[in-house]
Backbone as numpy.savetxt, mean C-alpha at the origin, in Angstrom:
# Nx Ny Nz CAx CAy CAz Cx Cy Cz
14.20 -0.64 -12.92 13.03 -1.32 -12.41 12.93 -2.66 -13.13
12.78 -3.56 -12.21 12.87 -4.81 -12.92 11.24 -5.24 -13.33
10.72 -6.66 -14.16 10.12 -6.94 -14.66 8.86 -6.89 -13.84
8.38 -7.76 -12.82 7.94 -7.85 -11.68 7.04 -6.54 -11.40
8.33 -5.49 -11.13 7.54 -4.40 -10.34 6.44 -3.64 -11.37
7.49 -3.66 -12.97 6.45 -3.14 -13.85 5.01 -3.33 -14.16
5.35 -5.08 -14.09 3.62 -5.67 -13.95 2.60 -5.49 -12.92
3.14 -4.84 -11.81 2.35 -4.71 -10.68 1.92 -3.07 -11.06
2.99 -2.40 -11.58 2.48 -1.30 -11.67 1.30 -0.78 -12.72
1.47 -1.39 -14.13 0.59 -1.90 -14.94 -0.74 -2.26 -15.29
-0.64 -3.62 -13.80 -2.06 -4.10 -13.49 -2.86 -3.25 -12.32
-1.99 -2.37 -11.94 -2.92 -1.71 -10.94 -3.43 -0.52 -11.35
-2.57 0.63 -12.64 -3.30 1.49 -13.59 -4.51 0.77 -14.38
-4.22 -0.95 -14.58 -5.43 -1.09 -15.44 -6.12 -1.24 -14.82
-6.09 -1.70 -13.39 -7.05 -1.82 -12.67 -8.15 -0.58 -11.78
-7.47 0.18 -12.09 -8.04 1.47 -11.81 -8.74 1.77 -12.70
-8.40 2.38 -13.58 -8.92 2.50 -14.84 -10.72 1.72 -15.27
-10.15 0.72 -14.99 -11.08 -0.38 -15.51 -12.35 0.04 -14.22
-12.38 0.65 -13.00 -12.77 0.98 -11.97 -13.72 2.31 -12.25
-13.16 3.11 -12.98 -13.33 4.50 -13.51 -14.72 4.29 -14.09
-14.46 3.54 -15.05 -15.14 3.14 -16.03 -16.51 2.71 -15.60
-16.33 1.86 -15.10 -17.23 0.60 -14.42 -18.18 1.85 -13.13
-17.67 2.65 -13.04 -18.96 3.62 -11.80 -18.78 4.91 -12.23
-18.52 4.95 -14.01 -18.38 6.46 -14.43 -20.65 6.90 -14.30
-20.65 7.68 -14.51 -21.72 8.22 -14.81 -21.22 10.00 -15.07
-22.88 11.02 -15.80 -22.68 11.97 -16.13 -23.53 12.70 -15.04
-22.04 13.49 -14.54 -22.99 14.74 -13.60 -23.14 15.68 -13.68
-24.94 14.99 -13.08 -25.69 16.96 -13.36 -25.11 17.89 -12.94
-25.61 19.10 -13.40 -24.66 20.43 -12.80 -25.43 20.77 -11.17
-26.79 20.40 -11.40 -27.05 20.39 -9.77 -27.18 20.28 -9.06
-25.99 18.79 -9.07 -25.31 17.60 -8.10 -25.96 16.57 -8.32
-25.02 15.50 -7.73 -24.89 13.81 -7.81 -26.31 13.87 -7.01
-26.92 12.29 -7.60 -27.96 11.87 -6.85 -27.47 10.77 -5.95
-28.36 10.47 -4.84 -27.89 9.75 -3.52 -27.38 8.46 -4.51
-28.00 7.93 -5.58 -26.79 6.71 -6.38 -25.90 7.06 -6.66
-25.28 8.01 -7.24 -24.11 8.50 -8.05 -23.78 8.46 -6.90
-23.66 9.04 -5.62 -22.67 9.43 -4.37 -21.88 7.96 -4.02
-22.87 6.97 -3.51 -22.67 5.69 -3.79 -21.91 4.88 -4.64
-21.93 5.14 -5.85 -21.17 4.93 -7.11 -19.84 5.37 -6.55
-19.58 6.77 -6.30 -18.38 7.59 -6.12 -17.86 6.78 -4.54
-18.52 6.45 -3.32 -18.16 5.99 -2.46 -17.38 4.69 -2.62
-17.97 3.98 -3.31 -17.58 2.27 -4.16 -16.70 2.66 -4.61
-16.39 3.43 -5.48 -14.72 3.49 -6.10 -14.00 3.69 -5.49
-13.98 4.97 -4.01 -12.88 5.21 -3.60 -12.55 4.27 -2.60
-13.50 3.48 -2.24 -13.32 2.22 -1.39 -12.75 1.05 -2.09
-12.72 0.83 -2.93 -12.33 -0.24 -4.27 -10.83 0.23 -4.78
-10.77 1.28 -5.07 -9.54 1.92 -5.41 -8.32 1.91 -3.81
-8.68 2.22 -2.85 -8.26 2.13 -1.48 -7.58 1.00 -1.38
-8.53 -0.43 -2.10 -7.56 -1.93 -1.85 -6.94 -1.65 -2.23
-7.03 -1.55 -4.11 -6.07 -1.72 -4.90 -4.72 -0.78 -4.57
-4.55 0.24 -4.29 -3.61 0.73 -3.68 -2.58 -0.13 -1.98
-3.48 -0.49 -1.77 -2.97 -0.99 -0.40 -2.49 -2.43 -1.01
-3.03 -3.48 -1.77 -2.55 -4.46 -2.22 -1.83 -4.32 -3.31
-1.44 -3.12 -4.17 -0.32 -2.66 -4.71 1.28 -2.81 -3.92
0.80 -2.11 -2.61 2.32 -1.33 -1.96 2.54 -2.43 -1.41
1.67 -3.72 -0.52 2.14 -4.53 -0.12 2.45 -5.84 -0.88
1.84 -5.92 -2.61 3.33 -6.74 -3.47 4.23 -6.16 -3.57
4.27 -5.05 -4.00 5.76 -3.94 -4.16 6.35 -4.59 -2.39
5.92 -4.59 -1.95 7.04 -4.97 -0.42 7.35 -6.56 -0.75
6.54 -6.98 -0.68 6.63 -8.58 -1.08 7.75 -8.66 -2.07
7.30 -8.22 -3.31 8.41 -8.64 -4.01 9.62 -8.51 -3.90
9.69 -7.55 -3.34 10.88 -6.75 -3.16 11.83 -7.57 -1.75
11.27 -8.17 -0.69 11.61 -9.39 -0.19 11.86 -10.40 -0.48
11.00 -11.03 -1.30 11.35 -12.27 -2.29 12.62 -12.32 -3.15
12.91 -11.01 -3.85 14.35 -11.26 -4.50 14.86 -11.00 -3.69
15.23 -10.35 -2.30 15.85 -10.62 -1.21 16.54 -12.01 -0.88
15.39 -12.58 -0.43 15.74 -13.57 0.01 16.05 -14.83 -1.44
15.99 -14.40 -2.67 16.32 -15.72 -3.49 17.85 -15.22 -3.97
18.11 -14.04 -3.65 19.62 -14.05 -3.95 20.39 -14.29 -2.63
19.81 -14.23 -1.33 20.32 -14.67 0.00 20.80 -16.07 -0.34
19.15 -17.13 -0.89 19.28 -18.40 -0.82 20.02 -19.19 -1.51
20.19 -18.84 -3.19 21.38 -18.91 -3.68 22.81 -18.34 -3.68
23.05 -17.21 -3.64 24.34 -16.89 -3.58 24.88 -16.37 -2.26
23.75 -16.57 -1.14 24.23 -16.35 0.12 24.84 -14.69 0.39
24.23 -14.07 -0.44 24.48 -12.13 -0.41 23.33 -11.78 -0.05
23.69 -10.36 0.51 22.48 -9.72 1.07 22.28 -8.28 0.04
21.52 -8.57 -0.67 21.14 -7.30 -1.43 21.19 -5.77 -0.70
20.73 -4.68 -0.99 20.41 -3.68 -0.01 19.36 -3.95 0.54
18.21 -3.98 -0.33 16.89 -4.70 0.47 17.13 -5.35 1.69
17.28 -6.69 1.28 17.61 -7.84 2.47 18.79 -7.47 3.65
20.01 -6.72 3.50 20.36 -6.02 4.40 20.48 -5.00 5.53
19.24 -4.60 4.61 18.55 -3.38 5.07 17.39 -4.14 6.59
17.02 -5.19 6.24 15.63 -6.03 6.56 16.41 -6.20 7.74
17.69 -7.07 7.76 18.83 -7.53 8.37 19.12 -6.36 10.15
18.96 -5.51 9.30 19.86 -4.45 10.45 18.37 -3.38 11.10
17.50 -3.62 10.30 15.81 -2.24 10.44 15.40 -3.41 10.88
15.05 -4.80 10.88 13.67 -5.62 10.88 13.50 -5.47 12.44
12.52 -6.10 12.98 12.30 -6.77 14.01 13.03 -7.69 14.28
13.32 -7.89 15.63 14.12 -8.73 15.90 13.32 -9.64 16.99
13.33 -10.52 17.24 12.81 -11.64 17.96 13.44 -11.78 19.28
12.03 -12.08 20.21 12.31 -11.95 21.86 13.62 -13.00 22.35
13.56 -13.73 21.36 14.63 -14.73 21.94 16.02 -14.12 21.89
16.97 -13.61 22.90 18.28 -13.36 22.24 19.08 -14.54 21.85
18.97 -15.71 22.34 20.41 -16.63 21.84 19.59 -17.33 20.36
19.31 -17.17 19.71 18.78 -17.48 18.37 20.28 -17.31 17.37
20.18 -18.83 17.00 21.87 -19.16 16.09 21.68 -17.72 14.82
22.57 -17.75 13.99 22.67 -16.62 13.18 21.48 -16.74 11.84
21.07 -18.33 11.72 20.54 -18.69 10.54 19.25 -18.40 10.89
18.89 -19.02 12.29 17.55 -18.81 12.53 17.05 -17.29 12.81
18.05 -16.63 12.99 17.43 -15.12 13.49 17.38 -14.29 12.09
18.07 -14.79 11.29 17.75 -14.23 9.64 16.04 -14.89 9.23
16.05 -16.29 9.30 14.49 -17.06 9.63 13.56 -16.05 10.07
13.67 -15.67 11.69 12.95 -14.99 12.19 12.75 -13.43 11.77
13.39 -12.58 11.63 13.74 -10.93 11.32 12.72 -11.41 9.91
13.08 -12.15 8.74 12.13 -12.74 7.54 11.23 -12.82 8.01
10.30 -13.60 8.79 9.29 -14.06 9.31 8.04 -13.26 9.68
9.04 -12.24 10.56 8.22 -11.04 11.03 8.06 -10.22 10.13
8.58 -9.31 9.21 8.76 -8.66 8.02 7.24 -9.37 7.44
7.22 -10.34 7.26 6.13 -10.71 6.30 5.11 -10.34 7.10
4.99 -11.13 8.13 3.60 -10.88 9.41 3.02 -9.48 9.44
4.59 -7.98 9.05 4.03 -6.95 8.70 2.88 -6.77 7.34
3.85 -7.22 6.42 3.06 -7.56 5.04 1.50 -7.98 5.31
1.60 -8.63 5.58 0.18 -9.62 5.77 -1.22 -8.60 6.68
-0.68 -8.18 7.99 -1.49 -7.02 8.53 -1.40 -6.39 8.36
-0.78 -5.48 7.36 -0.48 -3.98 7.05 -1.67 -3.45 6.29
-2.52 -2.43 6.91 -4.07 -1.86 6.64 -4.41 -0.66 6.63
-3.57 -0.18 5.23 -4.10 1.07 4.86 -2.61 1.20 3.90
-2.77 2.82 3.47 -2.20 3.31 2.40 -1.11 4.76 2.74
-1.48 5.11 4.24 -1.40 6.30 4.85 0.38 6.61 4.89
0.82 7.06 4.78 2.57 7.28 5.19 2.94 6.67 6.37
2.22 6.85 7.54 2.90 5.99 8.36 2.82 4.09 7.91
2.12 3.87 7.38 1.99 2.43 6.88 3.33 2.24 5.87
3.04 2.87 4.79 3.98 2.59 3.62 5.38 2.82 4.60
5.76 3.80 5.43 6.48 3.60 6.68 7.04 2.31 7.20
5.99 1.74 7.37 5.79 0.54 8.35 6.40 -0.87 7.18
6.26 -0.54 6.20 5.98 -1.75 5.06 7.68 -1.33 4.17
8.07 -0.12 4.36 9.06 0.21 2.73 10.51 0.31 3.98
10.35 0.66 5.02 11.59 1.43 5.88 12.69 0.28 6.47
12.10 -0.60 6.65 12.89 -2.17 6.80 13.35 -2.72 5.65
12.71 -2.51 4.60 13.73 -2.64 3.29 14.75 -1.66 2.78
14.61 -0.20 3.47 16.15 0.36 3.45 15.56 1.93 2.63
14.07 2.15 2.11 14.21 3.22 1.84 13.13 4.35 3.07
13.52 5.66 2.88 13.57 6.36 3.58 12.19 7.00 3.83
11.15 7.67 4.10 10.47 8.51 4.06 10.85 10.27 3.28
11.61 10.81 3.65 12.24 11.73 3.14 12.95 11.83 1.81
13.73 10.80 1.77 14.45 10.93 0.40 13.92 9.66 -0.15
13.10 9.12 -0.37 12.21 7.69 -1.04 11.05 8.05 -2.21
10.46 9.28 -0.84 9.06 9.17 -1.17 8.69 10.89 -1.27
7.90 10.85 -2.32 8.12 12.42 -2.33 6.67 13.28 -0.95
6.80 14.05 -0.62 5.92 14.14 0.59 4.96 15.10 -0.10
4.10 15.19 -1.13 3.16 15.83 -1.59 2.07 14.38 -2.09
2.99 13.35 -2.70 2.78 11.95 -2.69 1.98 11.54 -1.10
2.76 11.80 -0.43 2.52 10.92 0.94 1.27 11.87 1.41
1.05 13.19 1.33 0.10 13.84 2.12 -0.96 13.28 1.13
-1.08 13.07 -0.36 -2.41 12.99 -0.76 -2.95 11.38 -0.45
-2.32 10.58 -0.31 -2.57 9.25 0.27 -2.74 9.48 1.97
-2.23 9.93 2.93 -3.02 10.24 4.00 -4.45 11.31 3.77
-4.46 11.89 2.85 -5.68 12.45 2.63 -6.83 11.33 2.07
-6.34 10.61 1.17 -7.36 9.58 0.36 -7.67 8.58 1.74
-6.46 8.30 2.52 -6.57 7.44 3.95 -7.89 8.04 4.41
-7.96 9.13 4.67 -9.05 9.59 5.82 -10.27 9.42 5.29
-10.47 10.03 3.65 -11.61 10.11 2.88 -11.93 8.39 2.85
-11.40 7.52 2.62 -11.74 6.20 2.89 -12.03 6.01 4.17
-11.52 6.21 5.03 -11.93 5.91 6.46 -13.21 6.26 6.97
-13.37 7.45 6.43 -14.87 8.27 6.55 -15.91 7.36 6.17
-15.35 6.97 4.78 -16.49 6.58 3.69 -16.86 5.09 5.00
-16.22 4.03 5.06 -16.20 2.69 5.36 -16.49 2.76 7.06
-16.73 3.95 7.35 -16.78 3.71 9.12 -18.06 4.24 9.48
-18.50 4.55 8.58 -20.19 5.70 8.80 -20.83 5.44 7.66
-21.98 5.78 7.82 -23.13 6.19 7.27 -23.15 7.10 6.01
-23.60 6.72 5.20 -23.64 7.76 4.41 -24.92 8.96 4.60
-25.91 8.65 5.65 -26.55 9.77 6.15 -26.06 10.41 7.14
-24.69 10.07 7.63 -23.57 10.87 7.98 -22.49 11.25 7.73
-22.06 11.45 6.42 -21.33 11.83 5.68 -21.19 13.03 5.80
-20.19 13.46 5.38 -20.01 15.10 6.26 -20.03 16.24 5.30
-19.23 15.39 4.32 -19.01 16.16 2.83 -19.51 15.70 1.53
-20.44 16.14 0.78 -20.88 15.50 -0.42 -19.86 15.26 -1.16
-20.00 14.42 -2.07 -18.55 14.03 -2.99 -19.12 14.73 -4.31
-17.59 14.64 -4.88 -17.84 15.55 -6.72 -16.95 14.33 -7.71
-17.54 14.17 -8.39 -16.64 13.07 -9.39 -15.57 13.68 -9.79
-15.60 15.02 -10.35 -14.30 15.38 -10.81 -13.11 15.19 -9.71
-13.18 15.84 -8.06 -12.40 15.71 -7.47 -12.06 14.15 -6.90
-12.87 13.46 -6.80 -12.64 11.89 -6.83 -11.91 11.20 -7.69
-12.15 11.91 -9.02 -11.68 11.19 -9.93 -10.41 11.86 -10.33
């Protein structure tokens, strides 16, 4: 793992962390009050970015040295080869060889940029054009609890909290 990825990984434990902290409170044994729930809603909505703007520098970067060992030494890493042969490809077919590397790049990012959420089919959408797999990448106990945190965020940010379905517990949030 190179330098880069460590710092992303780093700043996003501290950034969690630092999250924890910042909407900890002590709960009663005979449940959260309608603030504390709130408190607990804010984190997992806060924590939700930071995960989603985690995976999509981890893609970013991971393009970027792509393309700076393309631009200097004119090689295609696995990454960038991978991008090469998985990406999108552009409606135009007669596109010269340089520009359709341009374009297949282009689009790749456009994923980056709208990619909105954390769920397996996303990280899907964001990791599988750079060459790794769902199956052998990513471990799938990993992937079900992030489509689980997906939904519990979705819940939280699409409704009401006087329609909330399930009370929250800090321990299991946290």
């Amino acid at each position: 793992m190179y330098l880069p990825m460590k710092k992303l990984r780093t700043t996003l434990v501290k950034r969690i962390d630092e999250l924890k902290r910042r909407f900890y409170f002590t709960q009663p044994t005979s449940g959260i009050t309608p603030h504390q729930e709130d408190k607990l809603r804010g984190l997992i909505v806060l924590c939700h970015a930071e995960l989603e703007d985690y995976f999509e520098s981890v893609a970013k970067t991971i393009l970027d040295r792509g393309e700076m060992i393309w631009n200097t030494k004119k090689i295609a890493n696995f990454n960038f080869a991978n991008l090469l042969l998985r990406g999108k490809r552009a409606d135009k077919p007669n596109l010269k060889p340089g520009m359709l590397l341009f374009k297949v790049v282009e689009l790749y990012k456009y994923v980056i940029i709208n990619n909105n959420g954390i769920k397996a089919d996303t990280l899907h959408n964001l990791f599988w054009p750079l060459g790794y797999d769902d199956d052998d990448d990513f471990d799938s106990s990993f992937l079900a609890q992030l489509d689980s945190f997906g939904v519990q965020r979705g819940n939280i940010v699409h409704s009401s909290a006087k329609k909330a379905k399930q009370q929250l517990d800090q321990s299991s949030v946290y």
